[in-house]
Coordinates of C-alpha atoms in Angstrom, one line a residue:
M205 CA -144.3 -33.5 -29.4
P206 CA -141.7 -35.7 -27.6
E207 CA -140.5 -34.6 -24.3
L208 CA -137.2 -32.6 -24.3
A209 CA -135.6 -35.2 -22.0
M210 CA -136.4 -38.0 -24.4
I211 CA -134.9 -36.1 -27.4
I212 CA -131.7 -35.5 -25.4
A213 CA -131.6 -39.1 -24.3
A214 CA -131.9 -40.2 -27.9
I215 CA -129.0 -37.9 -28.9
I216 CA -126.9 -39.5 -26.2
V217 CA -127.6 -42.9 -27.6
L218 CA -126.8 -41.6 -31.1
A219 CA -123.5 -40.1 -30.0
L220 CA -122.5 -43.4 -28.3
I221 CA -123.3 -45.3 -31.5
V222 CA -121.1 -42.8 -33.6
Y223 CA -118.4 -43.1 -30.9
L224 CA -118.3 -46.8 -31.2
L225 CA -118.3 -46.8 -35.0
T226 CA -115.4 -44.3 -35.1
G227 CA -113.5 -44.2 -31.8
G228 CA -114.3 -47.9 -31.2
A229 CA -112.6 -48.7 -34.5
D230 CA -109.6 -46.7 -33.3
F231 CA -109.4 -48.8 -30.2
G232 CA -109.7 -51.9 -32.4
G233 CA -106.7 -50.6 -34.4
G234 CA -104.7 -50.6 -31.2
I235 CA -105.8 -54.1 -30.4
W236 CA -104.6 -55.4 -33.8
Y237 CA -101.4 -53.4 -33.3
L238 CA -100.8 -55.4 -30.1
F239 CA -101.6 -58.7 -31.9
A240 CA -99.8 -58.0 -35.2
T241 CA -98.2 -61.3 -36.3
G242 CA -96.5 -63.0 -39.2
E243 CA -94.1 -61.9 -42.0
R244 CA -96.0 -58.7 -42.5
K245 CA -96.1 -57.8 -38.8
E246 CA -94.4 -54.4 -39.3
A247 CA -96.4 -53.6 -42.4
Q248 CA -99.7 -54.4 -40.5
R249 CA -98.6 -51.9 -37.8
R250 CA -97.7 -49.2 -40.3
A251 CA -101.0 -49.6 -42.1
L252 CA -102.9 -49.3 -38.8
T253 CA -100.9 -46.3 -37.7
Q254 CA -101.6 -44.6 -41.1
A255 CA -105.3 -45.4 -40.8
I256 CA -105.6 -44.0 -37.2
A257 CA -103.3 -41.0 -37.3
P258 CA -105.4 -38.4 -39.1
I259 CA -108.7 -38.8 -37.1
W260 CA -108.0 -40.4 -33.7
E261 CA -108.3 -37.2 -31.7
A262 CA -111.5 -36.0 -33.4
N263 CA -113.4 -39.2 -32.7
H264 CA -113.4 -38.6 -28.9
V265 CA -115.7 -35.6 -29.5
W266 CA -118.6 -37.9 -29.3
L267 CA -117.6 -39.3 -25.9
I268 CA -117.1 -35.7 -24.6
L269 CA -120.6 -34.9 -25.9
V270 CA -122.1 -37.8 -24.0
I271 CA -120.4 -36.8 -20.8
V272 CA -121.4 -33.1 -21.1
L273 CA -125.1 -34.0 -21.9
L274 CA -125.3 -36.3 -18.9
F275 CA -123.7 -33.7 -16.6
V276 CA -125.9 -30.8 -17.7
C277 CA -129.2 -32.5 -18.5
F278 CA -129.2 -35.5 -16.1
P279 CA -127.1 -34.3 -13.2
S280 CA -128.4 -36.9 -10.7
V281 CA -127.6 -39.7 -13.2
F282 CA -124.2 -38.3 -13.8
A283 CA -123.5 -38.1 -10.0
A284 CA -124.6 -41.7 -9.4
M285 CA -122.7 -43.0 -12.4
M286 CA -119.5 -41.2 -11.5
T287 CA -119.7 -42.2 -7.9
A288 CA -120.6 -45.9 -8.2
L289 CA -118.4 -46.5 -11.3
H290 CA -115.6 -44.2 -10.2
I291 CA -112.8 -46.8 -10.4
P292 CA -113.5 -48.2 -13.9
L293 CA -114.3 -44.8 -15.3
V294 CA -111.1 -43.2 -14.0
I295 CA -109.0 -46.1 -15.3
M296 CA -110.8 -45.8 -18.7
L297 CA -110.2 -42.1 -19.0
V298 CA -106.6 -42.4 -17.9
G299 CA -106.2 -45.1 -20.5
I300 CA -107.6 -42.8 -23.2
V301 CA -105.2 -40.1 -22.2
L302 CA -102.2 -42.4 -22.0
R303 CA -103.2 -44.0 -25.4
G304 CA -103.2 -40.6 -27.1
S305 CA -99.9 -39.5 -25.5
A306 CA -98.2 -42.8 -26.4
F307 CA -99.4 -42.5 -30.0
A308 CA -98.0 -39.0 -30.2
F309 CA -94.6 -40.1 -28.7
Q310 CA -94.5 -43.1 -30.9
S311 CA -95.2 -41.0 -34.0
Y312 CA -92.5 -38.4 -33.2
S313 CA -89.9 -40.5 -31.5
A314 CA -87.3 -39.4 -34.2
G315 CA -85.6 -42.8 -34.3
A316 CA -85.4 -43.3 -30.5
Q317 CA -86.2 -47.0 -30.5
G318 CA -86.5 -47.4 -26.8
L319 CA -89.1 -44.6 -26.6
E320 CA -90.9 -46.0 -29.7
R321 CA -91.1 -49.5 -28.2
S322 CA -92.4 -48.3 -24.8
S323 CA -94.9 -45.9 -26.3
A324 CA -96.2 -48.7 -28.6
R325 CA -96.6 -51.0 -25.6
V326 CA -98.6 -48.3 -23.7
F327 CA -100.7 -47.5 -26.7
A328 CA -101.6 -51.2 -27.3
I329 CA -102.4 -52.0 -23.6
A330 CA -104.5 -48.8 -23.3
S331 CA -106.3 -49.8 -26.5
V332 CA -107.5 -53.0 -24.8
S333 CA -108.3 -51.7 -21.4
S334 CA -110.3 -48.6 -22.4
P335 CA -113.0 -50.3 -24.5
L336 CA -113.2 -53.2 -22.0
L337 CA -113.9 -50.8 -19.1
L338 CA -116.3 -48.7 -21.2
G339 CA -118.3 -51.9 -21.7
V340 CA -118.1 -52.8 -18.1
C341 CA -119.6 -49.5 -17.2
V342 CA -122.4 -49.9 -19.7
G343 CA -123.1 -53.4 -18.4
A344 CA -123.1 -52.2 -14.7
I345 CA -125.9 -49.6 -15.2
A346 CA -128.3 -52.3 -16.3
T347 CA -127.8 -54.8 -13.5
G348 CA -129.8 -52.9 -10.9
E349 CA -126.8 -52.8 -8.5
I350 CA -126.4 -49.0 -8.6
R351 CA -129.0 -47.7 -6.0
V352 CA -129.6 -44.5 -4.2
L353 CA -130.8 -44.1 -0.6
E354 CA -133.9 -42.1 0.4
N355 CA -131.6 -39.1 1.2
G356 CA -130.3 -39.2 -2.4
V357 CA -126.9 -40.5 -1.5
V358 CA -125.5 -43.3 -3.8
D359 CA -125.4 -46.6 -1.9
T360 CA -122.0 -47.9 -3.0
N361 CA -118.8 -49.5 -2.0
F362 CA -117.2 -48.5 -5.3
V363 CA -116.6 -52.1 -6.4
S364 CA -119.6 -54.5 -6.2
E365 CA -121.6 -52.5 -8.7
W366 CA -119.3 -53.4 -11.6
L367 CA -117.1 -56.3 -10.4
S368 CA -119.4 -59.1 -11.5
P369 CA -119.6 -61.5 -14.5
F370 CA -122.3 -59.6 -16.5
P371 CA -120.5 -56.2 -16.7
F372 CA -117.3 -57.9 -17.8
A373 CA -119.2 -60.0 -20.4
I374 CA -120.4 -56.7 -21.9
G375 CA -116.8 -55.4 -21.6
A376 CA -115.6 -58.4 -23.5
L377 CA -118.3 -57.9 -26.1
T378 CA -117.4 -54.2 -26.5
L379 CA -113.7 -55.2 -27.0
V380 CA -114.4 -57.7 -29.7
L381 CA -116.8 -55.3 -31.5
C382 CA -114.1 -52.7 -31.6
A383 CA -111.6 -55.3 -33.0
F384 CA -114.2 -56.5 -35.5
L385 CA -114.9 -53.0 -36.8
A386 CA -111.2 -52.1 -37.1
A387 CA -110.4 -55.3 -39.0
V388 CA -113.4 -54.8 -41.4
Y389 CA -112.4 -51.1 -42.0
M390 CA -108.8 -52.2 -42.6
T391 CA -109.9 -54.6 -45.4
V392 CA -110.8 -51.4 -47.3
E393 CA -108.0 -49.1 -46.1
A394 CA -105.0 -51.4 -46.0
P395 CA -102.6 -51.2 -49.0
G396 CA -102.1 -54.3 -51.0
E397 CA -104.0 -57.5 -51.3
A398 CA -101.8 -59.4 -48.8
L399 CA -102.5 -57.0 -46.0
K400 CA -106.2 -56.9 -46.9
E401 CA -106.2 -60.7 -46.6
D402 CA -104.5 -60.5 -43.2
F403 CA -107.2 -58.2 -41.9
R404 CA -110.0 -60.2 -43.6
R405 CA -109.0 -63.2 -41.5
R406 CA -108.9 -61.1 -38.3
A407 CA -112.4 -59.7 -39.2
L408 CA -113.8 -63.2 -39.6
W409 CA -112.3 -64.5 -36.3
S410 CA -113.5 -61.4 -34.4
A411 CA -117.0 -61.9 -35.9
L412 CA -117.0 -65.4 -34.5
A413 CA -115.8 -64.0 -31.1
T414 CA -118.5 -61.4 -31.2
G415 CA -121.1 -64.2 -31.5
V416 CA -119.6 -66.1 -28.6
C417 CA -119.4 -63.1 -26.3
A418 CA -123.0 -62.0 -27.2
F419 CA -124.3 -65.6 -26.4
V420 CA -122.5 -65.6 -23.0
A421 CA -123.7 -62.1 -22.2
G422 CA -127.2 -63.1 -23.0
L423 CA -127.1 -66.1 -20.7
L424 CA -125.7 -64.0 -17.9
A425 CA -128.4 -61.3 -18.5
I426 CA -131.1 -63.8 -17.5
R427 CA -129.8 -63.7 -13.9
D428 CA -127.8 -60.4 -13.6
A429 CA -129.7 -58.0 -16.0
P430 CA -133.3 -59.2 -16.3
L431 CA -134.4 -55.8 -17.7
I432 CA -132.1 -56.3 -20.7
W433 CA -133.0 -59.9 -21.1
E434 CA -136.8 -59.3 -21.0
G435 CA -136.5 -56.3 -23.4
L436 CA -134.4 -58.2 -25.9
T437 CA -136.6 -61.4 -25.8
G438 CA -140.1 -60.4 -24.7
A439 CA -140.8 -56.9 -26.1
G440 CA -143.0 -56.6 -29.2
W441 CA -140.2 -55.2 -31.3
S442 CA -137.5 -57.7 -30.2
L443 CA -138.0 -60.5 -32.7
L444 CA -138.0 -58.3 -35.8
F445 CA -135.1 -56.3 -34.4
Q446 CA -133.0 -59.3 -33.7
L447 CA -133.8 -60.7 -37.1
I448 CA -132.6 -57.5 -38.8
T449 CA -129.5 -57.5 -36.6
G450 CA -128.8 -61.1 -37.4
L451 CA -129.2 -60.4 -41.2
A452 CA -126.7 -57.5 -40.9
A453 CA -124.2 -59.8 -39.2
L454 CA -124.6 -62.6 -41.8
L455 CA -124.3 -60.0 -44.6
A456 CA -121.1 -58.7 -43.1
I457 CA -119.6 -62.2 -42.8
G458 CA -120.8 -63.2 -46.2
A459 CA -119.3 -60.0 -47.8
L460 CA -116.0 -60.7 -46.0
W461 CA -116.0 -64.3 -47.1
T462 CA -116.5 -63.2 -50.7
R463 CA -114.0 -60.3 -50.4
R464 CA -116.6 -57.6 -51.0
Y465 CA -115.0 -55.3 -48.5
R466 CA -117.0 -52.1 -49.0
L467 CA -120.2 -54.0 -48.5
A468 CA -118.8 -55.7 -45.4
R469 CA -117.9 -52.3 -44.0
V470 CA -121.5 -51.0 -44.3
A471 CA -123.0 -54.2 -43.0
A472 CA -120.6 -54.3 -40.0
G473 CA -121.4 -50.7 -39.1
A474 CA -125.1 -51.5 -39.3
Q475 CA -124.7 -54.5 -37.1
V476 CA -122.9 -52.7 -34.4
A477 CA -125.3 -49.7 -34.5
L478 CA -128.3 -52.1 -34.3
I479 CA -126.7 -53.9 -31.2
M480 CA -126.4 -50.5 -29.5
M481 CA -130.0 -49.5 -30.5
G482 CA -131.3 -52.8 -29.2
W483 CA -129.6 -52.3 -25.9
A484 CA -131.0 -48.8 -25.5
L485 CA -134.6 -50.0 -26.4
A486 CA -134.3 -52.8 -23.9
Q487 CA -133.2 -50.5 -21.2
F488 CA -135.9 -47.8 -21.9
P489 CA -137.1 -45.8 -20.0
Y490 CA -134.2 -46.1 -17.6
L491 CA -130.9 -44.4 -17.7
I492 CA -129.7 -46.4 -14.7
Y493 CA -132.0 -49.3 -13.7
P494 CA -134.1 -49.1 -11.5
D495 CA -133.8 -45.7 -9.8
F496 CA -133.2 -43.3 -12.7
R497 CA -135.9 -43.0 -15.3
I498 CA -135.3 -40.6 -18.2
L499 CA -138.2 -38.2 -17.5
E500 CA -137.8 -38.1 -13.7
S501 CA -134.1 -37.7 -13.8
A502 CA -133.9 -34.8 -16.3
A503 CA -133.1 -31.2 -15.4
E504 CA -135.7 -28.5 -15.8
P505 CA -137.0 -27.5 -19.3
A506 CA -135.3 -24.1 -18.7
V507 CA -132.0 -26.1 -18.9
L508 CA -132.9 -28.6 -21.6
R509 CA -134.3 -26.1 -24.1
P510 CA -131.1 -24.0 -24.5
V511 CA -129.0 -27.2 -24.6
L512 CA -131.1 -28.4 -27.6
I513 CA -130.7 -25.1 -29.3
A514 CA -126.9 -25.2 -28.7
L515 CA -126.8 -28.8 -30.1
A516 CA -128.6 -27.7 -33.2
A517 CA -126.3 -24.7 -33.7
G518 CA -123.2 -26.8 -33.0
S519 CA -124.2 -29.6 -35.3
V520 CA -124.2 -27.1 -38.2
L521 CA -120.5 -26.6 -37.5
L522 CA -119.6 -30.1 -36.3
V523 CA -121.1 -32.4 -38.9
P524 CA -119.8 -30.6 -42.0
S525 CA -116.4 -30.4 -40.3
F526 CA -116.3 -34.1 -39.7
L527 CA -117.4 -34.9 -43.2
Y528 CA -114.7 -32.6 -44.6
L529 CA -112.1 -34.2 -42.3
Y530 CA -113.0 -37.7 -43.5
A531 CA -113.1 -36.6 -47.1
I532 CA -109.5 -35.3 -46.8
F533 CA -107.9 -38.0 -44.7
K534 CA -110.0 -41.1 -45.7
P535 CA -109.7 -41.3 -49.5
R536 CA -111.6 -43.9 -51.4
E537 CA -108.5 -45.6 -52.6
A538 CA -106.1 -47.1 -50.0
P539 CA -102.8 -45.1 -50.0
E540 CA -99.5 -47.0 -50.5
L541 CA -97.0 -47.2 -47.7
A542 CA -93.6 -45.9 -48.7
G543 CA -91.2 -48.7 -49.4
D544 CA -93.8 -51.4 -48.6
E545 CA -95.5 -51.9 -51.9
E546 CA -93.6 -55.0 -52.8
R547 CA -93.0 -56.3 -49.3
V548 CA -96.7 -56.3 -48.2
N549 CA -97.7 -58.3 -51.3
E550 CA -95.2 -61.1 -50.5
P551 CA -97.0 -64.3 -49.5

């Protein structure tokens, strides 16, 4: 029977994957809101707002779950992470709060154009900064720069652990993955062929950017994150895993090229999930390299066991609720935007 700590660590990885596939796409929607261009600029923004609005708050449940599980089940890891990465984590969380507040103000501005413009600006900027810093934090924990002294105190100056090329390369990769997911999702959800074509082009460009960022991050990993590099290139599973991930990426690009949008959505989601799983496998068995292994960092079984029971009980309520939420607010057919039906189909 697997160790309780391993099961909870796997749940944390699963929650991060779901968060990137849902909340990450929301961040990506904000990125494309910032970079909306062309004759259909306003229609693009209205379509993005309509796609995000029903579910953006609910998606952060997965990030909250990750934080709570780290705090309760791996308290030493939580303390080290929150100490060494205090600055980027606080900025990220403030960005998430500002983003949500700005979206609400923007949606209920009641015609106050100044408030709507300033809220939209905050929403877009926070949509870029939050996933960037989330990726920076993920990259930092694999570099080996977060260390603890013999007395258990985290050895940090609060900056050098994350302010280096590799964490920011992972931040950039996270950012373009969010943009890629959002653009692919919008090829299904946007109303009208013209808008779908707009987002199709964005999805293809962001797929190219994803490949460039992954290549740069891989090169930097040789020097700055050898654990990840060795795991992704030297482990017994790595070649097959990378082939499957590459096939998912090619399938997503091919489906976008041939305008098979629903297939592209499935393939893009699989690609992003496989990237996350590959990272987790490469970093195994560390939560923070090299001082925090999963088993040695876990709380006592007397803590882990009731947490797992609570997770099982909570999932009975949470999973059907999410499925019901998406069934209501994410219909199979893209809704029409009032007054935009003719405008969005203009060339």
